[in-house]
Structures are given as structure tokens and as C-alpha cells.
Short mmCIF file of C-alpha atoms and ligand atoms in Angstrom, two decimals:
data_model
loop_
_atom_site.label_atom_id
_atom_site.label_comp_id
_atom_site.label_asym_id
_atom_site.label_seq_id
_atom_site.Cartn_x
_atom_site.Cartn_y
_atom_site.Cartn_z
CA MET Q 271 -7.50 16.89 -37.99
CA ALA Q 272 -7.87 17.42 -34.23
CA ARG Q 273 -5.39 15.62 -32.05
CA ALA Q 274 -4.72 15.30 -28.37
CA ASP Q 275 -3.21 18.16 -26.41
CA GLY Q 276 -1.92 20.41 -29.17
CA VAL Q 277 -0.45 17.58 -31.22
CA ARG Q 278 -0.31 17.88 -35.02
CA ALA Q 279 1.07 15.20 -37.29
CA GLY Q 280 1.45 14.10 -40.88
CA ALA Q 281 2.96 11.20 -42.78
CA ALA Q 282 4.27 10.18 -46.19
CA SER Q 283 5.57 6.96 -47.71
CA ASP Q 284 7.01 5.85 -51.04
CA VAL Q 285 8.04 2.51 -52.50
CA GLY Q 286 11.28 4.09 -53.77
CA ARG Q 287 13.02 3.44 -57.08
CA VAL Q 288 14.24 -0.11 -56.62
CA ARG Q 289 11.78 -2.20 -54.63
CA SER Q 290 8.64 -3.62 -56.25
CA SER Q 291 6.45 -3.26 -53.15
CA ASN Q 292 6.27 -1.04 -50.10
CA GLU Q 293 6.71 -3.11 -46.94
CA ASP Q 294 6.69 -0.08 -44.63
CA ALA Q 295 3.62 0.95 -42.65
CA ALA Q 296 2.81 4.11 -40.73
CA LEU Q 297 0.38 5.06 -38.00
CA VAL Q 298 -0.83 8.62 -37.47
CA GLY Q 299 -3.41 8.47 -34.70
CA SER Q 300 -4.53 11.12 -32.24
CA SER Q 301 -2.04 10.13 -29.52
CA VAL Q 302 -0.06 7.20 -30.97
CA PHE Q 303 2.36 7.52 -33.89
CA ALA Q 304 4.51 4.79 -35.41
CA VAL Q 305 6.56 3.50 -38.32
CA ALA Q 306 7.09 -0.20 -39.05
CA ASP Q 307 9.44 -1.66 -41.67
CA GLY Q 308 8.54 -5.18 -42.71
CA MET Q 309 10.87 -7.93 -43.92
CA GLY Q 310 10.21 -11.30 -45.49
CA GLY Q 311 9.71 -12.81 -48.93
CA HIS Q 312 6.53 -13.04 -51.00
CA ALA Q 313 5.15 -9.73 -49.66
CA ALA Q 314 5.17 -11.16 -46.12
CA GLY Q 315 6.94 -8.02 -44.91
CA GLU Q 316 3.79 -6.05 -45.70
CA VAL Q 317 1.78 -8.42 -43.54
CA ALA Q 318 4.23 -8.11 -40.64
CA SER Q 319 4.42 -4.31 -40.68
CA ALA Q 320 0.61 -4.07 -40.98
CA LEU Q 321 0.20 -6.33 -37.94
CA ALA Q 322 2.65 -4.19 -35.96
CA VAL Q 323 0.77 -0.98 -36.77
CA GLU Q 324 -2.64 -2.59 -36.18
CA HIS Q 325 -1.73 -3.54 -32.61
CA LEU Q 326 -0.42 -0.05 -31.86
CA ARG Q 327 -3.53 1.55 -33.39
CA ALA Q 328 -5.64 -0.28 -30.79
CA LEU Q 329 -4.00 1.97 -28.15
CA ASP Q 330 -4.85 5.23 -29.87
CA GLY Q 331 -6.93 7.80 -28.02
CA ARG Q 332 -6.98 5.95 -24.72
CA PRO Q 333 -6.82 8.65 -22.01
CA ASP Q 334 -5.40 6.26 -19.39
CA LEU Q 335 -2.65 4.83 -21.58
CA ARG Q 336 0.45 3.69 -19.63
CA PRO Q 337 3.99 2.92 -20.82
CA ASP Q 338 3.44 -0.78 -20.07
CA ASP Q 339 0.42 -0.82 -22.41
CA VAL Q 340 2.73 0.07 -25.29
CA LEU Q 341 5.10 -2.76 -24.40
CA GLU Q 342 2.17 -5.16 -24.15
CA ALA Q 343 0.87 -4.09 -27.59
CA LEU Q 344 4.30 -4.77 -29.07
CA ALA Q 345 4.38 -8.19 -27.37
CA GLU Q 346 0.93 -8.95 -28.83
CA ALA Q 347 2.11 -7.83 -32.27
CA ASN Q 348 5.12 -10.14 -31.91
CA ARG Q 349 2.84 -13.07 -31.10
CA ALA Q 350 0.48 -12.24 -33.98
CA ILE Q 351 3.31 -12.04 -36.53
CA ARG Q 352 4.77 -15.35 -35.34
CA ALA Q 353 1.35 -17.02 -35.39
CA ALA Q 354 0.69 -15.81 -38.93
CA GLY Q 355 4.09 -17.10 -40.01
CA LEU Q 356 3.30 -20.53 -38.57
CA ALA Q 357 -0.16 -20.63 -40.16
CA HIS Q 358 1.03 -19.52 -43.62
CA PRO Q 359 4.30 -21.18 -44.70
CA GLU Q 360 4.91 -18.52 -47.36
CA GLN Q 361 5.05 -15.96 -44.53
CA ALA Q 362 7.44 -17.95 -42.34
CA GLY Q 363 10.33 -15.89 -41.05
CA MET Q 364 8.66 -12.53 -41.64
CA GLY Q 365 9.28 -9.72 -39.17
CA ALA Q 366 8.97 -6.00 -38.69
CA THR Q 367 10.64 -3.13 -36.95
CA ALA Q 368 8.41 -0.86 -34.87
CA THR Q 369 9.23 2.56 -33.56
CA GLY Q 370 7.25 5.59 -32.51
CA LEU Q 371 5.83 7.64 -29.72
CA ALA Q 372 2.64 7.85 -27.72
CA LEU Q 373 1.14 10.25 -25.20
CA VAL Q 374 0.67 8.36 -21.92
CA ARG Q 375 -0.14 9.07 -18.28
CA PHE Q 376 2.90 8.76 -16.09
CA ALA Q 377 3.52 10.10 -12.58
CA GLY Q 378 0.14 11.86 -12.76
CA SER Q 379 0.72 13.92 -15.91
CA PRO Q 380 1.02 13.54 -19.71
CA HIS Q 381 4.31 12.10 -20.88
CA TRP Q 382 5.74 10.88 -24.14
CA VAL Q 383 6.77 7.29 -24.39
CA VAL Q 384 9.19 6.61 -27.22
CA PHE Q 385 9.57 2.96 -28.17
CA ASN Q 386 11.79 1.07 -30.57
CA ILE Q 387 12.58 -2.40 -31.78
CA GLY Q 388 14.71 -2.71 -34.92
CA ASP Q 389 16.45 -0.06 -37.00
CA SER Q 390 13.72 2.45 -37.76
CA ARG Q 391 14.28 5.65 -35.79
CA VAL Q 392 12.73 8.44 -33.76
CA TYR Q 393 14.45 11.83 -33.73
CA ARG Q 394 13.58 14.95 -31.75
CA TYR Q 395 14.04 18.36 -33.35
CA ALA Q 396 13.96 21.40 -31.07
CA GLY Q 397 15.92 24.63 -30.82
CA GLY Q 398 17.53 23.90 -34.18
CA VAL Q 399 19.06 20.65 -32.92
CA LEU Q 400 18.27 17.19 -34.32
CA THR Q 401 18.80 14.38 -31.81
CA GLN Q 402 18.38 10.65 -32.48
CA LEU Q 403 16.40 9.30 -29.53
CA THR Q 404 16.34 5.63 -30.45
CA ALA Q 405 19.27 3.23 -30.72
CA ASP Q 406 19.33 0.99 -33.80
CA HIS Q 407 19.12 -2.73 -33.17
CA SER Q 408 21.58 -3.60 -35.92
CA GLU Q 409 24.94 -5.32 -35.85
CA ALA Q 410 26.57 -2.11 -37.08
CA ALA Q 411 25.08 -0.02 -34.23
CA GLU Q 412 26.06 -2.62 -31.66
CA MET Q 413 29.60 -2.67 -33.07
CA VAL Q 414 29.72 1.14 -32.67
CA ALA Q 415 28.54 0.77 -29.05
CA ALA Q 416 31.27 -1.84 -28.54
CA GLY Q 417 33.93 0.42 -30.08
CA ALA Q 418 34.52 -1.93 -33.02
CA LEU Q 419 33.29 0.56 -35.66
CA THR Q 420 33.14 4.34 -35.87
CA GLU Q 421 29.81 6.06 -36.64
CA GLU Q 422 31.13 6.89 -40.11
CA GLU Q 423 32.26 3.32 -40.78
CA ALA Q 424 28.89 2.02 -39.57
CA ARG Q 425 27.06 4.18 -42.09
CA TYR Q 426 28.49 2.18 -44.97
CA SER Q 427 29.03 -1.15 -43.24
CA ARG Q 428 27.45 -4.37 -44.52
CA PHE Q 429 26.53 -5.01 -40.87
CA ARG Q 430 24.10 -2.07 -41.09
CA ASN Q 431 21.48 -4.31 -42.67
CA VAL Q 432 21.72 -7.09 -40.09
CA ILE Q 433 18.89 -6.47 -37.60
CA THR Q 434 19.48 -7.81 -34.08
CA ARG Q 435 15.96 -7.30 -32.76
CA ALA Q 436 12.58 -7.23 -34.54
CA LEU Q 437 8.97 -8.19 -34.04
CA GLY Q 438 8.07 -11.71 -35.15
CA VAL Q 439 11.54 -13.19 -34.93
CA HIS Q 440 11.77 -14.53 -31.36
CA ALA Q 441 9.27 -15.81 -28.80
CA THR Q 442 9.82 -12.77 -26.59
CA THR Q 443 10.51 -9.16 -27.53
CA ARG Q 444 12.82 -6.61 -25.94
CA PRO Q 445 11.78 -3.17 -27.20
CA ASP Q 446 13.55 -0.11 -25.82
CA GLN Q 447 11.42 2.52 -24.13
CA TRP Q 448 12.02 6.10 -22.99
CA VAL Q 449 9.54 8.19 -20.95
CA PHE Q 450 9.76 11.99 -20.66
CA PRO Q 451 7.44 15.01 -20.32
CA PRO Q 452 6.37 16.97 -23.43
CA VAL Q 453 7.94 20.36 -24.10
CA ALA Q 454 6.06 22.95 -26.18
CA GLY Q 455 7.71 23.63 -29.53
CA GLU Q 456 9.23 20.22 -30.05
CA ARG Q 457 8.96 18.21 -33.26
CA PHE Q 458 9.49 14.49 -33.69
CA LEU Q 459 10.56 12.60 -36.80
CA LEU Q 460 9.75 8.90 -37.12
CA CYS Q 461 11.29 7.15 -40.11
CA SER Q 462 12.24 3.88 -41.72
CA ASP Q 463 15.88 3.35 -42.73
CA GLY Q 464 14.97 4.25 -46.30
CA LEU Q 465 15.19 7.90 -45.17
CA THR Q 466 18.36 7.79 -43.11
CA GLY Q 467 20.10 5.63 -45.71
CA GLU Q 468 19.68 8.40 -48.29
CA LEU Q 469 19.81 11.74 -46.44
CA ALA Q 470 22.44 13.15 -44.10
CA ASP Q 471 21.32 14.54 -40.75
CA ASP Q 472 21.92 18.18 -41.75
CA GLU Q 473 19.61 17.88 -44.76
CA VAL Q 474 16.92 16.25 -42.59
CA ALA Q 475 17.30 19.01 -40.00
CA ALA Q 476 17.02 21.73 -42.68
CA VAL Q 477 13.68 20.36 -43.91
CA LEU Q 478 12.36 20.11 -40.34
CA ARG Q 479 13.44 23.71 -39.79
CA ASP Q 480 12.03 25.12 -43.03
CA VAL Q 481 8.74 23.26 -43.58
CA ALA Q 482 6.22 24.17 -40.89
CA ASP Q 483 3.32 21.90 -41.75
CA PRO Q 484 4.05 18.35 -40.49
CA GLU Q 485 2.51 16.58 -43.47
CA HIS Q 486 4.31 18.82 -45.94
CA ALA Q 487 7.58 18.20 -44.07
CA ALA Q 488 7.02 14.43 -44.22
CA ARG Q 489 6.31 14.61 -47.97
CA GLU Q 490 9.38 16.74 -48.61
CA LEU Q 491 11.67 14.35 -46.71
CA VAL Q 492 10.28 11.35 -48.63
CA ARG Q 493 10.62 13.18 -51.94
CA ARG Q 494 14.26 14.00 -51.24
CA ALA Q 495 15.06 10.41 -50.20
CA VAL Q 496 13.55 9.09 -53.44
CA ASP Q 497 15.42 11.72 -55.48
CA ALA Q 498 18.66 10.77 -53.72
CA GLY Q 499 18.36 7.17 -54.90
CA GLY Q 500 15.27 5.65 -53.32
CA ARG Q 501 17.06 2.35 -52.79
CA ASP Q 502 14.56 1.26 -50.14
CA ASN Q 503 10.99 1.97 -49.14
CA VAL Q 504 10.89 5.28 -47.29
CA THR Q 505 8.35 6.27 -44.67
CA VAL Q 506 8.21 9.38 -42.51
CA VAL Q 507 5.89 10.60 -39.75
CA VAL Q 508 6.32 14.13 -38.35
CA VAL Q 509 4.69 14.95 -35.00
CA ASP Q 510 4.56 18.50 -33.62
CA TYR Q 511 3.79 19.36 -30.03
CA GLY Q 512 2.62 22.81 -28.95
CA LEU Q 513 3.77 24.57 -32.13
CA GLY Q 514 1.90 27.39 -33.85
CA ASP Q 515 -0.64 26.52 -36.51
CA ALA Q 516 1.00 26.08 -39.87
CA GLU Q 517 -1.89 27.24 -42.00
CA PRO Q 518 -4.02 30.39 -41.69
CA ASP Q 519 -7.28 28.48 -42.05
CA ASP Q 520 -6.30 25.88 -39.47
CA THR Q 521 -8.90 25.64 -36.72
CA VAL Q 522 -7.33 22.85 -34.68
CA PRO Q 523 -7.54 23.82 -31.00
CA ARG Q 524 -4.34 23.49 -29.05
CA THR Q 525 -3.11 24.01 -25.54
CA ALA Q 526 -0.09 26.23 -25.04
CA SER Q 527 1.60 24.38 -22.23
CA1 CA M 833 13.82 -0.64 -44.89
#
């Protein structure tokens, strides 16, 4: 499928081995990519994550997209989730994480904007190095930042599951945002915590290194997370920028920038 400016992407999701429903949602557009992880009883989490993705999808393909537009879409999603929770008592208290990246215009040229609210993550993989770009909004991550827990302790801490920011929870939202120019040959991984709770970084990096096609890479990561326990819903989006075509019959045009 053709995408903007040499971008190729693919996604996969699985309910896992424990949960009865999949409350994650993913967006693979032409220039906007996202993962949302819903929370709330009576399937309300599915409603919240779908609303988050729906508001981000409205941005997709806009050539004049600005970083502030992404923040505004997240604010609108926050309002929509809260309004739905007020209108439907069984959905009260539902929320969703939202993280991803979008191609925007900034300082007169294409840039990535990476955004995050909650504990889903965006990683960048380039030159054999996997780097977590987003900071989790969880009590465990904030305790690490405060020096109260080590990274290793945080990985198994009960505070890991306490989210400090999410869409739908408060009247105003405070997503994080990073803006930087694209670099040919980079690969991004967007994922819900059902991936990072099951697989260590080196295993994730090995799949991103070895599986060239973005959709195949997403499927392989999800498969491994389910095999490793699948204790949560797991959702992965892989986005490539300026990489060689993965398949011989691929006719997607791309710009080598
Ligand atoms: Ca989750």
C-alpha cells in the first residue's frame, strides 16, 4: 500500500492467552500511526481505545499537518471518551493510552512528531540500536525518574500497572511530544505493554533486525509475546522510513532522502 514519502508500515494484534477481549487498537494510515490500549470494565476499554484511534485517523494524509494538530486531536479524543463515559454509566471511568508518530510540517520541512500519553511505547531502531523514545506515564516509571526504583525493579513492580496519565481520565490531557527530522533507514516500533511485558529488548531488537517486511515483523513480535505468556492484549505497529523494498514484487514508490 502506498504511503507518504517512502513510508512503509504494518501492524498486528492479538487478544493473548488470558484476556477475554482485545481492548487495544491500532492505526496504520499513510502518515499517522498509533497504538491505543483501552481500560475499563464491560468492554468499555474497547470503546475508549477506538475513540482514541478514530480521532487520530482524522489527521491522516493531511499535507499541512502540524504538531499542534496532533495535540488537539488527542484533546478531542479525551473529551469524546469522557463524554461517552458520562452518557453511558457502564462506560464510566474508561480510558485509553495513545502513542504513535505522524509526519508533519515543521520549520518548512517534513518532520516526525512522536506523541505519548500512558504506558504504550514508541521505539526507534536504527544502526542496530533500539531506543525507547517515549517515557511511560506509570507510577513505576516516575519512581525510576525520581530514583526510588531501578529500571530492573520497575520491570517487576506492582506500580508498573498504575497509569499516571491517560485519555478520558481528567478534564485536560498532558501528552508528551517530540519533533525531529526523518532519517532514511530508520524503523519505528509502536506497541502496547502486552509486548514489552513479555519480551526483553534484545529479543525485540533481533526481530526488528531480521524481519525486513514491517507487517511480517509486527506479526512475529506479537506471536512471540503470545508464546511467551500472552498475559495481556498485545499490539504492534512497525513503521519504516526510507528503507529498501522488502519484497521483489513491491511497486511502492519511495523517495531516497
Ligand atoms: Ca495493556
